[in-house]
Amino acid sequence: MGANGSGPIGRLRAFAGQIGLLAVLGLMAAALVTGAPRLANEYADRGLGADVAGLPYLVRDIMLPTSVQPGPLGDPGAGTANLPVYRDAMPQPLPRLIGDQWYSASVGPVGLSSSGDFIPFNGSAGPSVGIRAQTGVREAVRMVSGVWPDAAGRTPAGRIAIVVSEPTADTLSLRLGSHFGINAAPGTPPVAVEVVGIFAALDPSAPVWNDMRLALEPLVPLLDGDRFQALVVTDWAGMGAVDGRLGQFTYQWHYRIDEHRLNSGDIESLTAALVRLKRVPPLAGAPVATSLDASLIQFQERLASVRALLGVVQAGVLASLVGLILLAARLSLERRREELALLRARGASTLSIGTRTLAESVLVQPFAMLAGWLLGTLVPGRPAGTEWLVPVLAVLTTVAVPLLAMSSQRRVTFVVRRQDLVRQRPSARRLTAEISVLGLAALGVFLLRRRGLAPDGGLDPYLVSVPVLLATGTALIALRLLPWPLRILDRVAARTRGSVLFLGLARAGRGAPVTIGPLAVLVVAITTGVFSGVVAGTISHARDQVTERVVPADADLVGGTFATTTADRLRELPGVDAVTGVALENAQHLLSGTGVGAEDLGQAQVVVVDVPAFVEVMRRSGVPDDAVPAALRRATRGEGPVPAVVSPAIAASVGDGAVADVQGRFYAFTPSVVADTFPGVKVGVERFVVLPWQALPVPDFKPIMPNRYLVAGDDFDRAALLRTADDGQREWRSGVLGRPVTGVAAPAELVTRSEYRTSLDRTGGNELLSLAFLIGALGGTGLALLAVGFAVLAEARTRGRVLSRLRTMGLSGRQGRQLLVYELLPLIGAAVLAGGLVGVALPGLIGPALNLSTFTSGVAARTHLDPLLVGGVLLLVVVGLAAALVIENLVNRRMRLGEVLRLGEEN
């Protein structure tokens, strides 16, 4: 027979509130350690798929090219049968990850020339036309006119049957029945081909066209003397009819990784398989062409960083939950203090008390943890390796009350003393424990900065817990330091009118409710929330800087080549405030001079900007223009080299000056400013030269043609901008061909600054990053408020007796609420100050371990404190005090202050 019922079931009914609260906390902890890692895996898998889907085919796909020297070819289509053979010979897990696959045979267009009266010439240079046959192409087209080449591969006239795309037919002036010759070299007999069909691609962006874009859209030359380049399509019989007369053939087996079959758990094995595949290709003599392994390594670095961040946040939230579980267990024992003391007085041993409370806990807590685990399994995603924590937490929540009950009843006492009047020096054991926590935190920070959070590929539990140890150590220091300012304030309050402030500070200074339990939980929770907010603000601020660097205007309009009149047309559009043209050329040669024997200084990205107009667009777009040096602003046309902004890599190679190839003409420049970046140059470009357009000696007969426009404006019409830009491309193309054209080589693309900024938030792993911020912010805030509530509940009975006595002395209800506020302010204030300082300092302390630059396109992420975060922390203080007042009011109504006084008078 128990004091509160006939057995464990009866005691469960009597103490349902306390036991239920402990069960809810256990359920939350189980759901967190089960669901959060599963959702993290789901987001990581999505991020990996999105990253791989956005890679260029030369990076993403696996290609096995092999070349055959001129001579009899046999059957070029025989290689189709080897597609599954080579795929299955690849190391695991590659075979199961491959989706689409193609086999092709091709020759040219590079190194070939064509002849025919209907084919356009650029000066004296005829077009270069290549021939290709590939699996999957027939199914990817719609015949506009004519037919697909038949099995014979030849026309009745004995020519090789070919089909061409509509743009190819338009550009090269081809039609059904057109025939021309393709030559491998001057003087060699041509291969005669005839157009039997004109097609349109069902989906021009389909992967099957990736490495044969010239079959869809010919390359129109930019410079005089350059050749048009195009591909025509035939079938395997047509390729066999070429019979090696056009030089070296290329056979290629092309395999495409299906991003939907990937998961982040396969990254290491997939990377290792790709490395082995490159070392031992399935086809001897055919080198494997892919860079997917390098991209996977980069994604893995980002994933490791975000998982490290998520691990730190989860550790903080989980530690706060465990702390609340222990506080709830202490609160439950506080409500049963008289019962347990009576049992001890009747001769019960501490073991029997532990067994008694264990019999109650075991009926509830394991099932609550099971419910939390089942709730966590409903979250989408693969199971993670942290679910072993669920049984550990189940044991903790089950034995917490029994162990604390046994510990509290080691000494039998029947008189409750006022602990707030007893000032004791901390024991040697406690001092040792506190110093150990501080030492472990300091050692952890040192190891974190040297080794990172995952030195062996997996998260180290100790290193992940370092922020928790730092927060706990800071709470210990705050607990030791807090009484001193409180005593000073208490003495000042004693000289003021009124007693409420004095009484509140006096109780707070004597340890009610400022104890290590609530304070530590509060500091850890606030640290977690502030840390998440600071990291989110830091990454967001760095991404803002990247956006202004890459898109230094309201909009960036990019195309192939525009006519020089395009800028004026764009300025006339409604909503456009300013426009400037930019000529950006990749892989341009730099030479030591223009004479014979000039040394090649390597390649670079050459950017030509009209600096005054460039700066005007930046200003009107609200982008700081301090990155544009004065040397470029002052540059004017004259004799001699122009000043230039160059990257450090270029400065080291060009010395005092060099010449740059800009659209076929060489312009001399002198490095005036060496900079790591320049507005409009993408992050990661290590070799670039920026030239002032207004200072270049550009001849009227050979103007520099822009391929990019920066636009300033707010309410411009996107469709009108794109339409005008494409008109400019058609105008330039018509000038090259000498006749009107209807199509464009590549439609213009428009990216606004806000769109680019949004794209940075959609990079692979960003959902996982947002999950970490959400868990940290919501978890830290919610658990901090719960800690305040526990602090109020823990002192509810004592405070009730105090208020009951003070009411007899004339204390009003309003003054009673003020007393609670004055008691809690030191606890919440110390926790907010300590937790806030640790949360702000953590990104700097463990920043190298988090490697935040992986989320900011490689730009250094410097700690940034958002003013909204400061406001949020202050709001948390107000909400915490308001929640405490609500809880106090509910408790007082339930306990009824008069009964508290009568029941507690013997104490």
PDB file of N, CA and C in Angstrom, residues 340-383:
ATOM      1  N   LEU A 340       8.153  10.828   0.364  1.00  0.00           N
ATOM      2  CA  LEU A 340       9.396  10.059   0.464  1.00  0.00           C
ATOM      3  C   LEU A 340      10.010  10.168   1.853  1.00  0.00           C
ATOM      4  N   ALA A 341       9.899  11.349   2.465  1.00  0.00           N
ATOM      5  CA  ALA A 341      10.417  11.491   3.827  1.00  0.00           C
ATOM      6  C   ALA A 341       9.647  10.604   4.798  1.00  0.00           C
ATOM      7  N   LEU A 342       8.327  10.479   4.594  1.00  0.00           N
ATOM      8  CA  LEU A 342       7.518   9.617   5.456  1.00  0.00           C
ATOM      9  C   LEU A 342       7.917   8.159   5.275  1.00  0.00           C
ATOM     10  N   LEU A 343       8.158   7.761   4.045  1.00  0.00           N
ATOM     11  CA  LEU A 343       8.595   6.379   3.810  1.00  0.00           C
ATOM     12  C   LEU A 343       9.924   6.099   4.495  1.00  0.00           C
ATOM     13  N   ARG A 344      10.838   7.053   4.452  1.00  0.00           N
ATOM     14  CA  ARG A 344      12.121   6.856   5.131  1.00  0.00           C
ATOM     15  C   ARG A 344      11.937   6.791   6.636  1.00  0.00           C
ATOM     16  N   ALA A 345      11.005   7.595   7.133  1.00  0.00           N
ATOM     17  CA  ALA A 345      10.753   7.576   8.580  1.00  0.00           C
ATOM     18  C   ALA A 345      10.182   6.243   9.033  1.00  0.00           C
ATOM     19  N   ARG A 346       9.482   5.577   8.141  1.00  0.00           N
ATOM     20  CA  ARG A 346       8.910   4.270   8.473  1.00  0.00           C
ATOM     21  C   ARG A 346       9.894   3.126   8.236  1.00  0.00           C
ATOM     22  N   GLY A 347      11.129   3.482   7.866  1.00  0.00           N
ATOM     23  CA  GLY A 347      12.151   2.453   7.747  1.00  0.00           C
ATOM     24  C   GLY A 347      12.486   2.010   6.343  1.00  0.00           C
ATOM     25  N   ALA A 348      11.939   2.670   5.336  1.00  0.00           N
ATOM     26  CA  ALA A 348      12.231   2.265   3.962  1.00  0.00           C
ATOM     27  C   ALA A 348      13.675   2.619   3.613  1.00  0.00           C
ATOM     28  N   SER A 349      14.346   1.744   2.874  1.00  0.00           N
ATOM     29  CA  SER A 349      15.715   1.994   2.439  1.00  0.00           C
ATOM     30  C   SER A 349      15.705   2.834   1.163  1.00  0.00           C
ATOM     31  N   THR A 350      16.862   3.402   0.843  1.00  0.00           N
ATOM     32  CA  THR A 350      16.949   4.175  -0.401  1.00  0.00           C
ATOM     33  C   THR A 350      16.709   3.277  -1.606  1.00  0.00           C
ATOM     34  N   LEU A 351      17.118   2.002  -1.519  1.00  0.00           N
ATOM     35  CA  LEU A 351      16.892   1.088  -2.635  1.00  0.00           C
ATOM     36  C   LEU A 351      15.410   0.838  -2.845  1.00  0.00           C
ATOM     37  N   SER A 352      14.668   0.677  -1.741  1.00  0.00           N
ATOM     38  CA  SER A 352      13.232   0.450  -1.884  1.00  0.00           C
ATOM     39  C   SER A 352      12.528   1.686  -2.439  1.00  0.00           C
ATOM     40  N   ILE A 353      13.016   2.878  -2.074  1.00  0.00           N
ATOM     41  CA  ILE A 353      12.441   4.106  -2.640  1.00  0.00           C
ATOM     42  C   ILE A 353      12.721   4.170  -4.138  1.00  0.00           C
ATOM     43  N   GLY A 354      13.954   3.798  -4.509  1.00  0.00           N
ATOM     44  CA  GLY A 354      14.279   3.786  -5.929  1.00  0.00           C
ATOM     45  C   GLY A 354      13.429   2.776  -6.683  1.00  0.00           C
ATOM     46  N   THR A 355      13.223   1.583  -6.086  1.00  0.00           N
ATOM     47  CA  THR A 355      12.397   0.559  -6.736  1.00  0.00           C
ATOM     48  C   THR A 355      10.958   1.032  -6.880  1.00  0.00           C
ATOM     49  N   ARG A 356      10.476   1.727  -5.852  1.00  0.00           N
ATOM     50  CA  ARG A 356       9.097   2.227  -5.861  1.00  0.00           C
ATOM     51  C   ARG A 356       8.893   3.224  -7.022  1.00  0.00           C
ATOM     52  N   THR A 357       9.791   4.180  -7.149  1.00  0.00           N
ATOM     53  CA  THR A 357       9.637   5.180  -8.212  1.00  0.00           C
ATOM     54  C   THR A 357       9.938   4.581  -9.587  1.00  0.00           C
ATOM     55  N   LEU A 358      10.854   3.592  -9.632  1.00  0.00           N
ATOM     56  CA  LEU A 358      11.142   2.937 -10.901  1.00  0.00           C
ATOM     57  C   LEU A 358       9.929   2.186 -11.423  1.00  0.00           C
ATOM     58  N   ALA A 359       9.150   1.570 -10.494  1.00  0.00           N
ATOM     59  CA  ALA A 359       7.940   0.851 -10.902  1.00  0.00           C
ATOM     60  C   ALA A 359       6.938   1.778 -11.566  1.00  0.00           C
ATOM     61  N   GLU A 360       6.950   3.046 -11.198  1.00  0.00           N
ATOM     62  CA  GLU A 360       6.055   4.018 -11.840  1.00  0.00           C
ATOM     63  C   GLU A 360       6.613   4.441 -13.202  1.00  0.00           C
ATOM     64  N   SER A 361       7.914   4.758 -13.229  1.00  0.00           N
ATOM     65  CA  SER A 361       8.516   5.266 -14.463  1.00  0.00           C
ATOM     66  C   SER A 361       8.484   4.230 -15.580  1.00  0.00           C
ATOM     67  N   VAL A 362       8.708   2.963 -15.221  1.00  0.00           N
ATOM     68  CA  VAL A 362       8.821   1.948 -16.259  1.00  0.00           C
ATOM     69  C   VAL A 362       7.486   1.694 -16.941  1.00  0.00           C
ATOM     70  N   LEU A 363       6.387   2.133 -16.331  1.00  0.00           N
ATOM     71  CA  LEU A 363       5.083   1.971 -16.950  1.00  0.00           C
ATOM     72  C   LEU A 363       4.780   3.051 -17.988  1.00  0.00           C
ATOM     73  N   VAL A 364       5.564   4.140 -17.971  1.00  0.00           N
ATOM     74  CA  VAL A 364       5.242   5.272 -18.835  1.00  0.00           C
ATOM     75  C   VAL A 364       6.394   5.635 -19.768  1.00  0.00           C
ATOM     76  N   GLN A 365       7.575   5.847 -19.205  1.00  0.00           N
ATOM     77  CA  GLN A 365       8.662   6.443 -19.982  1.00  0.00           C
ATOM     78  C   GLN A 365       9.097   5.623 -21.185  1.00  0.00           C
ATOM     79  N   PRO A 366       9.307   4.301 -21.087  1.00  0.00           N
ATOM     80  CA  PRO A 366       9.707   3.555 -22.297  1.00  0.00           C
ATOM     81  C   PRO A 366       8.684   3.670 -23.429  1.00  0.00           C
ATOM     82  N   PHE A 367       7.385   3.675 -23.052  1.00  0.00           N
ATOM     83  CA  PHE A 367       6.353   3.773 -24.089  1.00  0.00           C
ATOM     84  C   PHE A 367       6.316   5.176 -24.698  1.00  0.00           C
ATOM     85  N   ALA A 368       6.611   6.183 -23.890  1.00  0.00           N
ATOM     86  CA  ALA A 368       6.692   7.539 -24.441  1.00  0.00           C
ATOM     87  C   ALA A 368       7.857   7.643 -25.429  1.00  0.00           C
ATOM     88  N   MET A 369       8.985   7.033 -25.078  1.00  0.00           N
ATOM     89  CA  MET A 369      10.128   7.052 -25.994  1.00  0.00           C
ATOM     90  C   MET A 369       9.820   6.277 -27.278  1.00  0.00           C
ATOM     91  N   LEU A 370       9.102   5.155 -27.125  1.00  0.00           N
ATOM     92  CA  LEU A 370       8.714   4.379 -28.303  1.00  0.00           C
ATOM     93  C   LEU A 370       7.804   5.204 -29.207  1.00  0.00           C
ATOM     94  N   ALA A 371       6.872   5.939 -28.595  1.00  0.00           N
ATOM     95  CA  ALA A 371       5.982   6.797 -29.389  1.00  0.00           C
ATOM     96  C   ALA A 371       6.782   7.886 -30.109  1.00  0.00           C
ATOM     97  N   GLY A 372       7.762   8.460 -29.421  1.00  0.00           N
ATOM     98  CA  GLY A 372       8.606   9.464 -30.051  1.00  0.00           C
ATOM     99  C   GLY A 372       9.407   8.890 -31.206  1.00  0.00           C
ATOM    100  N   TRP A 373       9.917   7.672 -31.028  1.00  0.00           N
ATOM    101  CA  TRP A 373      10.670   7.026 -32.105  1.00  0.00           C
ATOM    102  C   TRP A 373       9.766   6.742 -33.299  1.00  0.00           C
ATOM    103  N   LEU A 374       8.555   6.236 -33.045  1.00  0.00           N
ATOM    104  CA  LEU A 374       7.625   5.974 -34.136  1.00  0.00           C
ATOM    105  C   LEU A 374       7.248   7.277 -34.847  1.00  0.00           C
ATOM    106  N   LEU A 375       7.073   8.338 -34.080  1.00  0.00           N
ATOM    107  CA  LEU A 375       6.769   9.630 -34.690  1.00  0.00           C
ATOM    108  C   LEU A 375       7.927  10.091 -35.571  1.00  0.00           C
ATOM    109  N   GLY A 376       9.150   9.866 -35.113  1.00  0.00           N
ATOM    110  CA  GLY A 376      10.323  10.255 -35.903  1.00  0.00           C
ATOM    111  C   GLY A 376      10.461   9.451 -37.181  1.00  0.00           C
ATOM    112  N   THR A 377      10.034   8.175 -37.159  1.00  0.00           N
ATOM    113  CA  THR A 377      10.153   7.347 -38.360  1.00  0.00           C
ATOM    114  C   THR A 377       9.180   7.769 -39.451  1.00  0.00           C
ATOM    115  N   LEU A 378       8.172   8.571 -39.106  1.00  0.00           N
ATOM    116  CA  LEU A 378       7.241   9.066 -40.122  1.00  0.00           C
ATOM    117  C   LEU A 378       7.866  10.157 -40.982  1.00  0.00           C
ATOM    118  N   VAL A 379       8.963  10.719 -40.527  1.00  0.00           N
ATOM    119  CA  VAL A 379       9.636  11.768 -41.285  1.00  0.00           C
ATOM    120  C   VAL A 379      10.305  11.136 -42.497  1.00  0.00           C
ATOM    121  N   PRO A 380      10.174  11.743 -43.689  1.00  0.00           N
ATOM    122  CA  PRO A 380      10.811  11.161 -44.882  1.00  0.00           C
ATOM    123  C   PRO A 380      12.331  11.199 -44.778  1.00  0.00           C
ATOM    124  N   GLY A 381      12.958  10.199 -45.349  1.00  0.00           N
ATOM    125  CA  GLY A 381      14.419  10.159 -45.343  1.00  0.00           C
ATOM    126  C   GLY A 381      14.948   8.826 -44.889  1.00  0.00           C
ATOM    127  N   ARG A 382      16.217   8.595 -45.176  1.00  0.00           N
ATOM    128  CA  ARG A 382      16.873   7.354 -44.776  1.00  0.00           C
ATOM    129  C   ARG A 382      17.204   7.374 -43.288  1.00  0.00           C
ATOM    130  N   PRO A 383      17.154   6.207 -42.618  1.00  0.00           N
ATOM    131  CA  PRO A 383      17.562   6.172 -41.205  1.00  0.00           C
ATOM    132  C   PRO A 383      19.015   6.601 -41.058  1.00  0.00           C
TER     133      PRO A 383
END
